[in-house]
Structure formats: structure tokens, C-alpha cells
Short mmCIF file of C-alpha atoms in Angstrom, two decimals:
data_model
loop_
_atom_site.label_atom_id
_atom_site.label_comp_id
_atom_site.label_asym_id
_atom_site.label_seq_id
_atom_site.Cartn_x
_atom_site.Cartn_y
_atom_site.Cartn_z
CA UNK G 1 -71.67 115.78 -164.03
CA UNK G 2 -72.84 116.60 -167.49
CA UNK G 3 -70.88 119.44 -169.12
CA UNK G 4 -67.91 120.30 -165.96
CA UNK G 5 -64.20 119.89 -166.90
CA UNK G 6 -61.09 120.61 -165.32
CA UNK G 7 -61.88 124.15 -165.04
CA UNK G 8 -64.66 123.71 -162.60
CA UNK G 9 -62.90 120.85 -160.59
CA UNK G 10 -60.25 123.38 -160.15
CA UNK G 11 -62.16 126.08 -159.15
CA UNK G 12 -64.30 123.61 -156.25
CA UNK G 13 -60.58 122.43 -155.35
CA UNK G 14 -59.70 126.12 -155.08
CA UNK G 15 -62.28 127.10 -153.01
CA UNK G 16 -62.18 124.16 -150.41
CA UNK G 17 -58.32 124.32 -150.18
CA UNK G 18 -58.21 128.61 -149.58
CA UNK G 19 -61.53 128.24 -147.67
CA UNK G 20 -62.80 130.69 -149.49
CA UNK G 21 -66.07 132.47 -147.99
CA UNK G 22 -66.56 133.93 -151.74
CA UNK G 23 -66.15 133.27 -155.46
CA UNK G 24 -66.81 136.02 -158.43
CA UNK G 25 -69.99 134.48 -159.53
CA UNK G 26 -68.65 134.30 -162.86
CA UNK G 27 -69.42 131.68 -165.32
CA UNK G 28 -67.53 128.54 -164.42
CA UNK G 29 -69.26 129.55 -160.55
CA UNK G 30 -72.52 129.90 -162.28
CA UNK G 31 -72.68 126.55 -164.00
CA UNK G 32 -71.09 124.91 -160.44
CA UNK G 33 -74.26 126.75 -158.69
CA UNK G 34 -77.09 125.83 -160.96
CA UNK G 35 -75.52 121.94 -160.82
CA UNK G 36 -75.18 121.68 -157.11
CA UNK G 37 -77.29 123.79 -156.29
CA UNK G 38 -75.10 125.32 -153.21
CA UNK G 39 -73.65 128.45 -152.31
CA UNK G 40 -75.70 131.80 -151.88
CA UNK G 41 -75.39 134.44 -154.39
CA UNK G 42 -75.14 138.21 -154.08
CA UNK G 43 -74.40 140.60 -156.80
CA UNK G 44 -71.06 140.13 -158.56
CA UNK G 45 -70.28 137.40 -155.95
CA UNK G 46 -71.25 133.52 -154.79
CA UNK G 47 -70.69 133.22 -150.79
CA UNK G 48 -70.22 130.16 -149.03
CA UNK G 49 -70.05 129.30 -145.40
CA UNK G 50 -68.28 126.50 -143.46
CA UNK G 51 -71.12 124.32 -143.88
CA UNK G 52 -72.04 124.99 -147.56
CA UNK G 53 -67.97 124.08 -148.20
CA UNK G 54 -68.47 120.74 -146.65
CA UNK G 55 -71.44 119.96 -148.38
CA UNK G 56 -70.63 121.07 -151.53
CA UNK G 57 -66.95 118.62 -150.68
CA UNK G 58 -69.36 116.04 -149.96
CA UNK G 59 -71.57 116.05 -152.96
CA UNK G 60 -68.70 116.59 -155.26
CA UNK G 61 -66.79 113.78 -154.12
CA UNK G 62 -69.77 111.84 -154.33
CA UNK G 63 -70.43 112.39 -157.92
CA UNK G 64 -66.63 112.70 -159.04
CA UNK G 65 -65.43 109.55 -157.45
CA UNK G 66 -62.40 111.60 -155.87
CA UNK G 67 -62.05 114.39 -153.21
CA UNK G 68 -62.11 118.00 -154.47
CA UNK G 69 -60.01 118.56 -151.76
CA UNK G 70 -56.80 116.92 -152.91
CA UNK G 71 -57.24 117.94 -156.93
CA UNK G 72 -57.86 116.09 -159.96
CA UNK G 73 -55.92 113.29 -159.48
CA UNK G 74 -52.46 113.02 -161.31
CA UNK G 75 -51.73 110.24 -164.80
CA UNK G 76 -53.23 109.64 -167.85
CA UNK G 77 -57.06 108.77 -168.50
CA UNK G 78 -56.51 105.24 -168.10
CA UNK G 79 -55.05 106.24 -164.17
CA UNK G 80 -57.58 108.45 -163.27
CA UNK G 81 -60.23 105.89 -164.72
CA UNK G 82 -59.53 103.91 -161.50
CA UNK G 83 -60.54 106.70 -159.35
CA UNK G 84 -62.87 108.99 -161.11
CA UNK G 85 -65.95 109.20 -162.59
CA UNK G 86 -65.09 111.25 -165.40
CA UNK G 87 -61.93 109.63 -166.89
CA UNK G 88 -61.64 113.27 -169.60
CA UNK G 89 -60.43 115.08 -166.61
CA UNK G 90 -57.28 113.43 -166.28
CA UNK G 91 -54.21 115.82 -166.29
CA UNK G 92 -52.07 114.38 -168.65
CA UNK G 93 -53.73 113.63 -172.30
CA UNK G 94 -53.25 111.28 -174.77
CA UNK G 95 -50.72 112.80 -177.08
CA UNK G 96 -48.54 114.01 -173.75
CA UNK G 97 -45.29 112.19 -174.42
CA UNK G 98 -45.59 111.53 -177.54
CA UNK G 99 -44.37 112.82 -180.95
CA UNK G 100 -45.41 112.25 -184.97
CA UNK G 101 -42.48 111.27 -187.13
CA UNK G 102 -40.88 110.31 -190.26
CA UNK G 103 -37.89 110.32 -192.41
CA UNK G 104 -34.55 108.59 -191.03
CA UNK G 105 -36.20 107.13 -187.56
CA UNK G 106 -33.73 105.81 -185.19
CA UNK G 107 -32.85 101.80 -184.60
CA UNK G 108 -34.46 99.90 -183.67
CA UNK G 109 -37.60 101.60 -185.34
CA UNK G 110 -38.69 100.45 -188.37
CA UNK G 111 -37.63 102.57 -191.97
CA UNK G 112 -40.33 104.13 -193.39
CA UNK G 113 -41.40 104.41 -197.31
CA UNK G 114 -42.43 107.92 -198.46
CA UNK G 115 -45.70 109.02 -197.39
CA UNK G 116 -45.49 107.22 -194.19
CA UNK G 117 -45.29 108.51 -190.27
CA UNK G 118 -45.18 107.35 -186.80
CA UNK G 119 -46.83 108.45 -184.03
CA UNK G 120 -44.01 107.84 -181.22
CA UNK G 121 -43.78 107.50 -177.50
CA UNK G 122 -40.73 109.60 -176.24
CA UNK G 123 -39.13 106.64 -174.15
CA UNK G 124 -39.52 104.26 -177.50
CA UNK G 125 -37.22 107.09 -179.54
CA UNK G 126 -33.11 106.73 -179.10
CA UNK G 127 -32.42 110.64 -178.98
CA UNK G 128 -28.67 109.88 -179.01
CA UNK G 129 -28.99 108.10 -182.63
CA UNK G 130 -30.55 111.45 -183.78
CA UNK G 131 -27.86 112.92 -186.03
CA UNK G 132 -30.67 115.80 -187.46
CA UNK G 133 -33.87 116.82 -186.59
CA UNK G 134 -36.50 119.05 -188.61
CA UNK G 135 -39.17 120.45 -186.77
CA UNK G 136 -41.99 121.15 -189.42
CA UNK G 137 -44.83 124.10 -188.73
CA UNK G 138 -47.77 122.85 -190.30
CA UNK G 139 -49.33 119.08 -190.42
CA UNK G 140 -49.72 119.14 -194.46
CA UNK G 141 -46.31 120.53 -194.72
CA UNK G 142 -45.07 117.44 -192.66
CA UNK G 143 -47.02 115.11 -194.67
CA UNK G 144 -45.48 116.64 -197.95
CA UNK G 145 -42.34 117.13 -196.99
CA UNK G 146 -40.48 114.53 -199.78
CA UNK G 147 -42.01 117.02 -202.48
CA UNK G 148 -39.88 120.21 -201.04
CA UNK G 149 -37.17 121.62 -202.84
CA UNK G 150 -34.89 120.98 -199.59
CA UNK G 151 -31.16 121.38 -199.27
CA UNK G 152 -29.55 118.05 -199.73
CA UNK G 153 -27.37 118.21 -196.57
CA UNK G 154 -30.61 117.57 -194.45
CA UNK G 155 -30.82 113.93 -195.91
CA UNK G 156 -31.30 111.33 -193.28
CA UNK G 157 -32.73 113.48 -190.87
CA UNK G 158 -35.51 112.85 -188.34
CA UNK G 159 -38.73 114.54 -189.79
CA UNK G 160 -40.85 116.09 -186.62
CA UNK G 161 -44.28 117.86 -186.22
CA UNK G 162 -44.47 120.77 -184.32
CA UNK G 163 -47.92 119.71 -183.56
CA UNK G 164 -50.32 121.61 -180.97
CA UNK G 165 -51.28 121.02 -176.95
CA UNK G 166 -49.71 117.30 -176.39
CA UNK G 167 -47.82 116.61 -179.56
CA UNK G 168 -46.36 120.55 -179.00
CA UNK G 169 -45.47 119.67 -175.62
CA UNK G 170 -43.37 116.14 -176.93
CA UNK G 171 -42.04 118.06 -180.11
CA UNK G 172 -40.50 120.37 -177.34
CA UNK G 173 -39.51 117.21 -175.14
CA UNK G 174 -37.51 115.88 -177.65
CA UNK G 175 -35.76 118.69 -178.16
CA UNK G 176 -34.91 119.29 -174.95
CA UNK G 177 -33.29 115.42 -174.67
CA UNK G 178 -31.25 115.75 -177.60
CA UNK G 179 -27.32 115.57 -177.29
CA UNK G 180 -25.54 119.05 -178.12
CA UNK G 181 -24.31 117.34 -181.06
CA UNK G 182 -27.78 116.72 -182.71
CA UNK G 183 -28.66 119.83 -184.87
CA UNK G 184 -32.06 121.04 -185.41
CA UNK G 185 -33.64 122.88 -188.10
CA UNK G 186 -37.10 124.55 -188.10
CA UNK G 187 -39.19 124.91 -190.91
CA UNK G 188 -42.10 127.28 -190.38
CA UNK G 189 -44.27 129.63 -192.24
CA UNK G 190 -42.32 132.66 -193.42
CA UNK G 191 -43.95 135.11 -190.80
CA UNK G 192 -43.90 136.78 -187.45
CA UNK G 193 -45.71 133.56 -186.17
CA UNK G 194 -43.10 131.46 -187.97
CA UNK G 195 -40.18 133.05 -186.64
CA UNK G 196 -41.65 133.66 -183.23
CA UNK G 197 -41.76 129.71 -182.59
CA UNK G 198 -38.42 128.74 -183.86
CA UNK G 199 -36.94 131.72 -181.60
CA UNK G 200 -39.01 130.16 -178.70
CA UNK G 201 -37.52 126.51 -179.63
CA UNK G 202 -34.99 125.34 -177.70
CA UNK G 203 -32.06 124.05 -179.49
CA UNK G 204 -32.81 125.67 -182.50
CA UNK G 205 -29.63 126.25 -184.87
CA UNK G 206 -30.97 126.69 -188.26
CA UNK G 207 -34.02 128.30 -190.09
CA UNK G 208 -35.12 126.61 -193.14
CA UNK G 209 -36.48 129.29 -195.54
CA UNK G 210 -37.55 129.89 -199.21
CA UNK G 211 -35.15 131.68 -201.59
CA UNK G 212 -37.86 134.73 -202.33
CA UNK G 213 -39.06 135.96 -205.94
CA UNK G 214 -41.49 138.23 -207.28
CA UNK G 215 -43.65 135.06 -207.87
CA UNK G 216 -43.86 134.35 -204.22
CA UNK G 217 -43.76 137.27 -202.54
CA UNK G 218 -46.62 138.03 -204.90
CA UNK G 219 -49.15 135.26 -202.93
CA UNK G 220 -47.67 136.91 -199.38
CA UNK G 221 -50.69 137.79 -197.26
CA UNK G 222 -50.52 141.64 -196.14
CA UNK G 223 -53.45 141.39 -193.65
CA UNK G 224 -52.06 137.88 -192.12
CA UNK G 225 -48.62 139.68 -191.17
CA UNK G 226 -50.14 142.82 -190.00
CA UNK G 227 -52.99 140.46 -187.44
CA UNK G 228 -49.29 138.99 -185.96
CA UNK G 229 -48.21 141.84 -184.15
CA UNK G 230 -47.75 140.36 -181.24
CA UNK G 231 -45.20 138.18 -182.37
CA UNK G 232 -43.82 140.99 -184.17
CA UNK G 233 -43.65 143.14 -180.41
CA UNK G 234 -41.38 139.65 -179.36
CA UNK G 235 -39.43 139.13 -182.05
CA UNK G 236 -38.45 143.13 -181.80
CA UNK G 237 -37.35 142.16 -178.00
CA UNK G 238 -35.75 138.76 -178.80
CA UNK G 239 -31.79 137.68 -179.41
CA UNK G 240 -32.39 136.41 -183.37
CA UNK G 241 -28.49 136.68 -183.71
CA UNK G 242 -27.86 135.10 -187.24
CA UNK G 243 -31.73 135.91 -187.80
CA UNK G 244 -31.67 139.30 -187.29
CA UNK G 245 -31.26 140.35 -191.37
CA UNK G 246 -33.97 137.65 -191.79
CA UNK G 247 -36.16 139.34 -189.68
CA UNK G 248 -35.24 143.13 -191.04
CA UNK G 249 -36.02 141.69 -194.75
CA UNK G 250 -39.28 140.05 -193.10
CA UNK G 251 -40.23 143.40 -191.70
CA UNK G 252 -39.59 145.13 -195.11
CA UNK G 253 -41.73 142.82 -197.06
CA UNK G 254 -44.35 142.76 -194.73
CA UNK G 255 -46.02 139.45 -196.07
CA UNK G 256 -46.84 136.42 -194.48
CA UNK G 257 -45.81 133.43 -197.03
CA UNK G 258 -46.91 129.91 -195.90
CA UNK G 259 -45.30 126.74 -196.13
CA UNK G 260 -48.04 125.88 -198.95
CA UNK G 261 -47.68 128.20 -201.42
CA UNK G 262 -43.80 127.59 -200.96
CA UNK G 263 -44.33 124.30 -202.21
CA UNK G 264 -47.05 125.10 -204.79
CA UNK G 265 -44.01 127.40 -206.44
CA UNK G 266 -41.44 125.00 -206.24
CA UNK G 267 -39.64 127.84 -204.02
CA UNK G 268 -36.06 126.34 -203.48
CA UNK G 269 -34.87 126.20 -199.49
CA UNK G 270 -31.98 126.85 -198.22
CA UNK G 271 -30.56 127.03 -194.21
CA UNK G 272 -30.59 130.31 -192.02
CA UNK G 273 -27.57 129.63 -189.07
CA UNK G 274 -28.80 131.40 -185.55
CA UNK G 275 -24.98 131.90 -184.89
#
């Protein structure tokens, strides 16, 4: 059991469910053959029979606690405890559902003093008592947030972390459950990258972004913007609509400015509209 994930239960759940009578001996096949010990190989390619694809069902259930056959099971790792020996496997992780916050936090959550946020549940947060949300790029950026020269309109607003894998995937959630009325405002880095994810958000209306100066164009990273092309190729294919001048004067200074050095300059904010 030592060292498989979900990668190589899938591919044993792949093979038994296509009855497959060959893999590409590639390397998530190779660690499943040198651990069970099944399946005959042959250049490029790992062949199993009938009875090879019963055994190896067999043995894997054995050691997994759960039948190959029917997938890793669904629910959290506390679920899929009950059934399985490897509890890591389970398809939904701990920070699925979840978001971090701070700033104005709905009733009947408690207020929080500067310096403080909550790690939230979805179901615990009232989206319809969200008047403004905004979505920050970067975790140090969220935690210094009071210390940003922000507009003063965006007082009392729910303070959210973009966040990666689970905390991403609730960030986007959340979003998604708000009422039309709730406006959200997206503070990234001021790249490609940056303006790639608040395109991709949904419910998006504003972009917050630094008034630019000599001083802080001057700490813009050249060789950052250029290694985001590929968010460059989208953002030439996206609607921006209100960000479209944004993203010309982006293009023109060709520097990638992070939320960091914004602060470290005491660069003043102010609100981009998408339409």
C-alpha cells in the first residue's frame, strides 16, 4: 500500500471497468506491477488477461478495503475511513467547502479585531448578508490587508482568500452563491496571472489596482511577465470589457508588479469596473 494514491486506484479502476487487455507500462503501471506483482509486460506495454484482472481485483480489494471495481469511494476522509484502508484517498479534502475570511463577517459570526481570520465552512456563511466581497491573490496580502492604501467605499466588506486546490474551489463556491446584488472585487498581482484569474472569476465586477509611478513600475519584474505568456495568449482571446485599457497599459509596461511591493510603496488603490 506504501506510496499508491488516487492516481493508481484510478488507473486499477480503469482497467477492471474497460477490461482492458493492456496498459502503457508507464510509470503509475510500473509502480502498480512491481507492488502486485501481476500483469505481463512487453515493450512499451503491460498486458493482462481475464484471469490476471480478477486477481489483481482480488488482491486490491484485499489490501484497499474497497473494490477497485466501483472507484474510490465518494466523502471526505472521515467517510472513506469507514471503508478504506487508506483514509488520504478520499475524493473530497479537507479544505473542500470551505473558505478563509476576515473583515465584516456575516451574523451570526463573530466580529473580528485586525489581524484576525476564519477559516469557514460554506453552509456556516449567510451569502445573502454579504453586501461586498474582496477576493485577495496572495495569502500575505490577505493577512495584511488593514495596512493597504484601499478605497474607502470597500469598508465593511467580506475579506476572502483566493487560496489554492480546496480553499480555490470554496473561494469560487462562494462566489457562485452570492445574490446579484453582492459586488465583488478582486485584488490580484498586477500581471497576466493576475488578470487572468479575476477574468476567470465568476461574478467579478471590479479590479482593485495600484495607481502606477516611476517608483513602482521601477520594482516590476520583466522576466516574471514575459514566463506568463500563457495567460497573456487568454487574456488576448478573453471579453475584459471595462479591462481592456487595463490590459493594453499592462501589455505596454510589460512588468509584473506584486501585491507586496504595492504595499511596501504605499501604492494608493483604486477600483477598475468590468462594465
Amino acid at each position: 500500500m506504501a506510496g499508491l494514491t488516487r492516481s493508481h486506484h484510478n488507473a486499477v479502476h480503469r482497467l477492471l471497468r474497460e477490461r482492458l487487455d493492456r496498459v502503457e507500462l508507464n510509470r503509475t503501471w510500473q509502480q502498480l506491477h512491481a507492488h502486485f506483482e501481476l500483469g505481463r509486460p512487453a515493450g512499451r506495454w503491460l498486458h493482462f488477461d481475464a484471469d490476471a484482472r480478477r486477481l489483481l481485483q482480488r488482491m486490491a480489494q484485499d489490501e484497499w478495503g474497497f473494490d477497485p471495481l466501483e472507484g474510490v469511494p465518494d466523502g471526505s476522509r472521515r467517510e472513506v475511513a469507514a471503508r478504506a484502508v487508506d483514509e488520504k484517498i478520499a475524493r473530497r479534502r479537507p479544505d473542500d467547502d470551505f473558505v478563509l475570511v476576515k473583515g465584516t463577517l456575516p451574523a451570526p459570526l463573530p466580529p473580528l479585531a485586525p489581524g484576525l481570520s476564519l477559516r469557514v465552512a460554506l453552509e456556516r456563511l449567510d451569502s445573502a448578508a454579504i453586501a461586498k466581497v474582496v477576493l485577495i491573490e496572495n495569502l500575505d496580502s490577505f493577512d495584511d490587508w488593514e495596512d493597504y492604501p484601499a478605497p474607502p467605499e470597500l469598508a465593511g466588506s467580506l475579506i476572502v482568500y483566493r487560496g489554492h486546490r480546496g480553499l480555490a474551489r470554496g473561494a469560487r463556491q462562494l462566489l457562485e452563491g452570492l445574490p446579484p446584488s453582492t459586488r465583488v472585487i478582486v485584488f490580484p498581482d498586477y500581471d497576466p496571472a493576475g488578470l487572468a484569474i479575476a477574468a476567470a472569476l465568476p461574478r467579478a465586477a471590479a479590479l482593485l489596482l495600484p495607481e502606477l509611478d516611476e517608483a513602482l513600475l521601477a520594482t516590476g519584474n520583466r522576466a516574471h511577465f514575459t514566463r506568463q505568456f500563457r495567460q497573456a495568449r487568454q487574456l488576448e482571446d478573453a471579453d475584459l470589457e471595462g479591462w481592456q485599457d487595463e490590459w493594453q497599459t499592462m501589455k505596454r509596461h510589460a512588468v509584473s508588479i506584486k501585491q507586496q511591493h504595492m504595499l511596501a510603496l504605499g501604492a494608493v488603490l483604486r477600483q477598475v469596473p468590468r462594465r
